[in-house]
């Protein structure tokens, strides 16, 4: 008999995307699964959509780390897959993640493919393609529920690097495995100001993350990633996207730095 897998979806005013997310979760080839939605006081139709589609719906804040911990605590599965409400799963994601975990992986990352509207979303899609399977950049989304509980769950003092932090603690010295299926990430319509604000907010947690993990944290924050350098040929093939990506990464770096210095 297959082990139960709990899919934990965190949301905040996610009515535009959450139904597609939950539908893709329900339509997984792998069974049995349960769907747990942890909402953060949404003022739109997110709670109603969640109650129509999920097995368990919780309201919890104030941040994503606390939401994820609440979901892990409420879940009943042997394994958990942690998702955001703007993600859509290929039908074999859960099956591929279980296969990797049963093969001995403590933490399984799911490669992401971005999509959205507008030029900056296209630049984000272009960027993500370089490190979809980069073990330095990627954080695990699939792991044993009990292992996460034993590790103390997500660090609720971190927002942004909390997924790196838990993955590093769970994996230890073993490499993160990658599932052979993908998550499609709906970026919507990105703007440079949105990207700056997001990285500024995340940047406020980076000093604590670096203090906690030292050189391993700095390695993940290094913008000169080997996966990007290895993709220089693709940049020459798509110069407009490459130039846009450089501008976008510069804005994100400025936002993150401003957050760190705040």
PDB file of C-alpha atoms in Angstrom, residues 89-262:
ATOM      1  CA  UNK A  89       1.880  20.337 -10.621  1.00  0.00           C
ATOM      2  CA  UNK A  90       2.539  18.000 -13.488  1.00  0.00           C
ATOM      3  CA  UNK A  91       0.481  14.844 -12.938  1.00  0.00           C
ATOM      4  CA  UNK A  92       3.442  12.695 -11.885  1.00  0.00           C
ATOM      5  CA  UNK A  93       5.078  15.094  -9.403  1.00  0.00           C
ATOM      6  CA  UNK A  94       4.037  13.221  -6.260  1.00  0.00           C
ATOM      7  CA  UNK A  95       4.874   9.819  -7.742  1.00  0.00           C
ATOM      8  CA  UNK A  96       8.318  11.054  -8.791  1.00  0.00           C
ATOM      9  CA  UNK A  97       8.976  12.596  -5.375  1.00  0.00           C
ATOM     10  CA  UNK A  98       7.960   9.424  -3.526  1.00  0.00           C
ATOM     11  CA  UNK A  99      10.212   7.407  -5.820  1.00  0.00           C
ATOM     12  CA  UNK A 100      13.174   9.654  -5.006  1.00  0.00           C
ATOM     13  CA  UNK A 101      12.475   9.562  -1.263  1.00  0.00           C
ATOM     14  CA  UNK A 102      12.115   5.797  -1.199  1.00  0.00           C
ATOM     15  CA  UNK A 103      15.416   5.626  -3.055  1.00  0.00           C
ATOM     16  CA  UNK A 104      17.097   7.104   0.006  1.00  0.00           C
ATOM     17  CA  UNK A 105      16.816  10.894  -0.407  1.00  0.00           C
ATOM     18  CA  UNK A 106      16.140  12.830   2.794  1.00  0.00           C
ATOM     19  CA  UNK A 107      14.995  15.892   0.845  1.00  0.00           C
ATOM     20  CA  UNK A 108      13.575  16.058  -2.684  1.00  0.00           C
ATOM     21  CA  UNK A 109      13.528  19.210  -4.808  1.00  0.00           C
ATOM     22  CA  UNK A 110      11.033  19.637  -7.634  1.00  0.00           C
ATOM     23  CA  UNK A 111      12.371  21.506 -10.683  1.00  0.00           C
ATOM     24  CA  UNK A 112      10.327  24.644 -11.396  1.00  0.00           C
ATOM     25  CA  UNK A 113       9.368  26.198 -14.710  1.00  0.00           C
ATOM     26  CA  UNK A 114       8.101  29.777 -14.487  1.00  0.00           C
ATOM     27  CA  UNK A 115       5.428  31.343 -16.656  1.00  0.00           C
ATOM     28  CA  UNK A 116       3.630  34.675 -16.592  1.00  0.00           C
ATOM     29  CA  UNK A 117       2.756  37.817 -18.495  1.00  0.00           C
ATOM     30  CA  UNK A 118       5.019  40.606 -19.678  1.00  0.00           C
ATOM     31  CA  UNK A 119       8.722  41.095 -20.313  1.00  0.00           C
ATOM     32  CA  UNK A 120       9.989  40.748 -16.751  1.00  0.00           C
ATOM     33  CA  UNK A 121       8.101  37.497 -16.258  1.00  0.00           C
ATOM     34  CA  UNK A 122       9.754  36.237 -19.451  1.00  0.00           C
ATOM     35  CA  UNK A 123      13.119  37.223 -17.976  1.00  0.00           C
ATOM     36  CA  UNK A 124      12.294  35.305 -14.787  1.00  0.00           C
ATOM     37  CA  UNK A 125      11.357  32.245 -16.858  1.00  0.00           C
ATOM     38  CA  UNK A 126      14.660  32.557 -18.733  1.00  0.00           C
ATOM     39  CA  UNK A 127      16.617  32.840 -15.474  1.00  0.00           C
ATOM     40  CA  UNK A 128      14.948  29.901 -13.731  1.00  0.00           C
ATOM     41  CA  UNK A 129      15.742  27.610 -16.649  1.00  0.00           C
ATOM     42  CA  UNK A 130      19.451  27.887 -15.815  1.00  0.00           C
ATOM     43  CA  UNK A 131      19.188  26.531 -12.281  1.00  0.00           C
ATOM     44  CA  UNK A 132      16.113  24.282 -12.328  1.00  0.00           C
ATOM     45  CA  UNK A 133      18.343  21.401 -11.207  1.00  0.00           C
ATOM     46  CA  UNK A 134      21.086  23.338  -9.436  1.00  0.00           C
ATOM     47  CA  UNK A 135      21.592  21.687  -6.008  1.00  0.00           C
ATOM     48  CA  UNK A 136      23.053  24.892  -4.564  1.00  0.00           C
ATOM     49  CA  UNK A 137      20.103  27.105  -5.471  1.00  0.00           C
ATOM     50  CA  UNK A 138      17.256  24.605  -5.119  1.00  0.00           C
ATOM     51  CA  UNK A 139      15.457  23.915  -1.857  1.00  0.00           C
ATOM     52  CA  UNK A 140      13.592  20.719  -1.100  1.00  0.00           C
ATOM     53  CA  UNK A 141       9.800  20.702  -1.011  1.00  0.00           C
ATOM     54  CA  UNK A 142       9.239  17.002  -0.305  1.00  0.00           C
ATOM     55  CA  UNK A 143      10.380  15.186   2.824  1.00  0.00           C
ATOM     56  CA  UNK A 144       9.311  12.964   5.697  1.00  0.00           C
ATOM     57  CA  UNK A 145       6.757  14.638   7.923  1.00  0.00           C
ATOM     58  CA  UNK A 146       8.273  13.084  11.049  1.00  0.00           C
ATOM     59  CA  UNK A 147      11.774  14.192  10.079  1.00  0.00           C
ATOM     60  CA  UNK A 148      10.515  17.763   9.707  1.00  0.00           C
ATOM     61  CA  UNK A 149       8.818  17.610  13.109  1.00  0.00           C
ATOM     62  CA  UNK A 150      11.956  16.166  14.705  1.00  0.00           C
ATOM     63  CA  UNK A 151      14.002  19.003  13.190  1.00  0.00           C
ATOM     64  CA  UNK A 152      11.663  21.619  14.642  1.00  0.00           C
ATOM     65  CA  UNK A 153      10.047  22.502  11.323  1.00  0.00           C
ATOM     66  CA  UNK A 154      10.604  25.759   9.507  1.00  0.00           C
ATOM     67  CA  UNK A 155      12.450  28.515  11.353  1.00  0.00           C
ATOM     68  CA  UNK A 156       9.698  31.067  11.954  1.00  0.00           C
ATOM     69  CA  UNK A 157      12.231  33.863  12.403  1.00  0.00           C
ATOM     70  CA  UNK A 158      13.161  33.564   8.699  1.00  0.00           C
ATOM     71  CA  UNK A 159      11.094  34.701   5.718  1.00  0.00           C
ATOM     72  CA  UNK A 160      12.587  33.925   2.331  1.00  0.00           C
ATOM     73  CA  UNK A 161      15.503  31.623   3.180  1.00  0.00           C
ATOM     74  CA  UNK A 162      13.411  29.403   5.468  1.00  0.00           C
ATOM     75  CA  UNK A 163      13.115  26.728   2.773  1.00  0.00           C
ATOM     76  CA  UNK A 164      16.889  26.646   2.261  1.00  0.00           C
ATOM     77  CA  UNK A 165      17.366  26.470   6.025  1.00  0.00           C
ATOM     78  CA  UNK A 166      15.088  23.466   6.573  1.00  0.00           C
ATOM     79  CA  UNK A 167      16.449  21.660   3.512  1.00  0.00           C
ATOM     80  CA  UNK A 168      20.007  22.093   4.768  1.00  0.00           C
ATOM     81  CA  UNK A 169      19.120  20.820   8.233  1.00  0.00           C
ATOM     82  CA  UNK A 170      17.219  17.796   6.907  1.00  0.00           C
ATOM     83  CA  UNK A 171      19.743  16.849   4.226  1.00  0.00           C
ATOM     84  CA  UNK A 172      22.864  17.251   6.353  1.00  0.00           C
ATOM     85  CA  UNK A 173      25.847  16.168   4.288  1.00  0.00           C
ATOM     86  CA  UNK A 174      23.769  14.217   1.757  1.00  0.00           C
ATOM     87  CA  UNK A 175      22.867  15.839  -1.573  1.00  0.00           C
ATOM     88  CA  UNK A 176      19.336  16.967  -2.345  1.00  0.00           C
ATOM     89  CA  UNK A 177      17.642  14.693  -4.880  1.00  0.00           C
ATOM     90  CA  UNK A 178      15.608  15.991  -7.802  1.00  0.00           C
ATOM     91  CA  UNK A 179      12.256  14.570  -8.868  1.00  0.00           C
ATOM     92  CA  UNK A 180      11.909  13.779 -12.557  1.00  0.00           C
ATOM     93  CA  UNK A 181       8.681  15.827 -12.819  1.00  0.00           C
ATOM     94  CA  UNK A 182       8.161  19.589 -12.675  1.00  0.00           C
ATOM     95  CA  UNK A 183       6.210  22.330 -10.950  1.00  0.00           C
ATOM     96  CA  UNK A 184       4.861  25.153 -13.118  1.00  0.00           C
ATOM     97  CA  UNK A 185       5.128  28.451 -11.237  1.00  0.00           C
ATOM     98  CA  UNK A 186       2.645  31.177 -12.186  1.00  0.00           C
ATOM     99  CA  UNK A 187       4.603  34.416 -11.739  1.00  0.00           C
ATOM    100  CA  UNK A 188       1.733  36.585 -12.995  1.00  0.00           C
ATOM    101  CA  UNK A 189       2.780  39.993 -14.319  1.00  0.00           C
ATOM    102  CA  UNK A 190       6.112  40.916 -12.753  1.00  0.00           C
ATOM    103  CA  UNK A 191       7.380  44.477 -12.376  1.00  0.00           C
ATOM    104  CA  UNK A 192      10.816  45.625 -11.258  1.00  0.00           C
ATOM    105  CA  UNK A 193       9.286  47.377  -8.254  1.00  0.00           C
ATOM    106  CA  UNK A 194       7.555  44.129  -7.230  1.00  0.00           C
ATOM    107  CA  UNK A 195      10.837  42.237  -7.495  1.00  0.00           C
ATOM    108  CA  UNK A 196      12.696  44.898  -5.489  1.00  0.00           C
ATOM    109  CA  UNK A 197      10.102  44.857  -2.695  1.00  0.00           C
ATOM    110  CA  UNK A 198      10.074  41.057  -2.541  1.00  0.00           C
ATOM    111  CA  UNK A 199      13.862  40.784  -2.281  1.00  0.00           C
ATOM    112  CA  UNK A 200      13.958  43.650   0.217  1.00  0.00           C
ATOM    113  CA  UNK A 201      11.527  41.766   2.429  1.00  0.00           C
ATOM    114  CA  UNK A 202      13.460  38.518   2.107  1.00  0.00           C
ATOM    115  CA  UNK A 203      16.754  40.347   2.585  1.00  0.00           C
ATOM    116  CA  UNK A 204      15.804  41.283   6.127  1.00  0.00           C
ATOM    117  CA  UNK A 205      16.173  37.590   7.080  1.00  0.00           C
ATOM    118  CA  UNK A 206      19.484  37.019   5.300  1.00  0.00           C
ATOM    119  CA  UNK A 207      21.835  38.139   8.124  1.00  0.00           C
ATOM    120  CA  UNK A 208      20.228  35.598  10.476  1.00  0.00           C
ATOM    121  CA  UNK A 209      20.446  32.921   7.776  1.00  0.00           C
ATOM    122  CA  UNK A 210      24.162  33.628   7.241  1.00  0.00           C
ATOM    123  CA  UNK A 211      24.837  33.575  10.983  1.00  0.00           C
ATOM    124  CA  UNK A 212      23.108  30.219  11.188  1.00  0.00           C
ATOM    125  CA  UNK A 213      24.805  28.494   8.240  1.00  0.00           C
ATOM    126  CA  UNK A 214      27.991  30.455   7.549  1.00  0.00           C
ATOM    127  CA  UNK A 215      29.815  29.685   4.306  1.00  0.00           C
ATOM    128  CA  UNK A 216      27.083  27.297   3.145  1.00  0.00           C
ATOM    129  CA  UNK A 217      24.618  30.195   3.232  1.00  0.00           C
ATOM    130  CA  UNK A 218      27.002  32.523   1.402  1.00  0.00           C
ATOM    131  CA  UNK A 219      27.412  29.920  -1.324  1.00  0.00           C
ATOM    132  CA  UNK A 220      23.667  30.024  -1.960  1.00  0.00           C
ATOM    133  CA  UNK A 221      23.631  33.810  -2.048  1.00  0.00           C
ATOM    134  CA  UNK A 222      26.484  34.140  -4.545  1.00  0.00           C
ATOM    135  CA  UNK A 223      25.042  35.734  -7.734  1.00  0.00           C
ATOM    136  CA  UNK A 224      27.905  34.326  -9.855  1.00  0.00           C
ATOM    137  CA  UNK A 225      26.376  30.860  -9.857  1.00  0.00           C
ATOM    138  CA  UNK A 226      28.043  28.133 -11.865  1.00  0.00           C
ATOM    139  CA  UNK A 227      24.703  27.245 -13.452  1.00  0.00           C
ATOM    140  CA  UNK A 228      24.390  30.791 -14.821  1.00  0.00           C
ATOM    141  CA  UNK A 229      27.976  30.838 -16.048  1.00  0.00           C
ATOM    142  CA  UNK A 230      27.445  27.495 -17.778  1.00  0.00           C
ATOM    143  CA  UNK A 231      24.493  29.019 -19.636  1.00  0.00           C
ATOM    144  CA  UNK A 232      26.397  31.847 -21.307  1.00  0.00           C
ATOM    145  CA  UNK A 233      25.792  30.228 -24.696  1.00  0.00           C
ATOM    146  CA  UNK A 234      22.029  30.487 -24.186  1.00  0.00           C
ATOM    147  CA  UNK A 235      22.427  34.145 -23.259  1.00  0.00           C
ATOM    148  CA  UNK A 236      24.097  34.883 -26.580  1.00  0.00           C
ATOM    149  CA  UNK A 237      21.223  33.128 -28.353  1.00  0.00           C
ATOM    150  CA  UNK A 238      18.663  35.310 -26.533  1.00  0.00           C
ATOM    151  CA  UNK A 239      20.387  38.687 -25.998  1.00  0.00           C
ATOM    152  CA  UNK A 240      17.251  40.675 -25.141  1.00  0.00           C
ATOM    153  CA  UNK A 241      16.210  38.234 -22.429  1.00  0.00           C
ATOM    154  CA  UNK A 242      19.800  38.016 -21.205  1.00  0.00           C
ATOM    155  CA  UNK A 243      20.059  41.805 -20.871  1.00  0.00           C
ATOM    156  CA  UNK A 244      16.685  41.909 -19.143  1.00  0.00           C
ATOM    157  CA  UNK A 245      17.775  39.161 -16.767  1.00  0.00           C
ATOM    158  CA  UNK A 246      20.918  41.109 -15.846  1.00  0.00           C
ATOM    159  CA  UNK A 247      18.840  44.220 -15.110  1.00  0.00           C
ATOM    160  CA  UNK A 248      16.331  42.142 -13.141  1.00  0.00           C
ATOM    161  CA  UNK A 249      19.032  40.419 -11.069  1.00  0.00           C
ATOM    162  CA  UNK A 250      20.655  43.784 -10.362  1.00  0.00           C
ATOM    163  CA  UNK A 251      17.357  45.156  -9.060  1.00  0.00           C
ATOM    164  CA  UNK A 252      16.820  42.031  -6.945  1.00  0.00           C
ATOM    165  CA  UNK A 253      20.354  42.285  -5.553  1.00  0.00           C
ATOM    166  CA  UNK A 254      19.760  45.932  -4.665  1.00  0.00           C
ATOM    167  CA  UNK A 255      16.523  45.020  -2.908  1.00  0.00           C
ATOM    168  CA  UNK A 256      18.117  42.168  -0.983  1.00  0.00           C
ATOM    169  CA  UNK A 257      21.066  44.332   0.051  1.00  0.00           C
ATOM    170  CA  UNK A 258      18.760  47.122   1.207  1.00  0.00           C
ATOM    171  CA  UNK A 259      16.813  44.606   3.264  1.00  0.00           C
ATOM    172  CA  UNK A 260      19.982  43.236   4.851  1.00  0.00           C
ATOM    173  CA  UNK A 261      21.083  46.741   5.826  1.00  0.00           C
ATOM    174  CA  UNK A 262      17.712  47.799   7.219  1.00  0.00           C
TER     175      UNK A 262
END
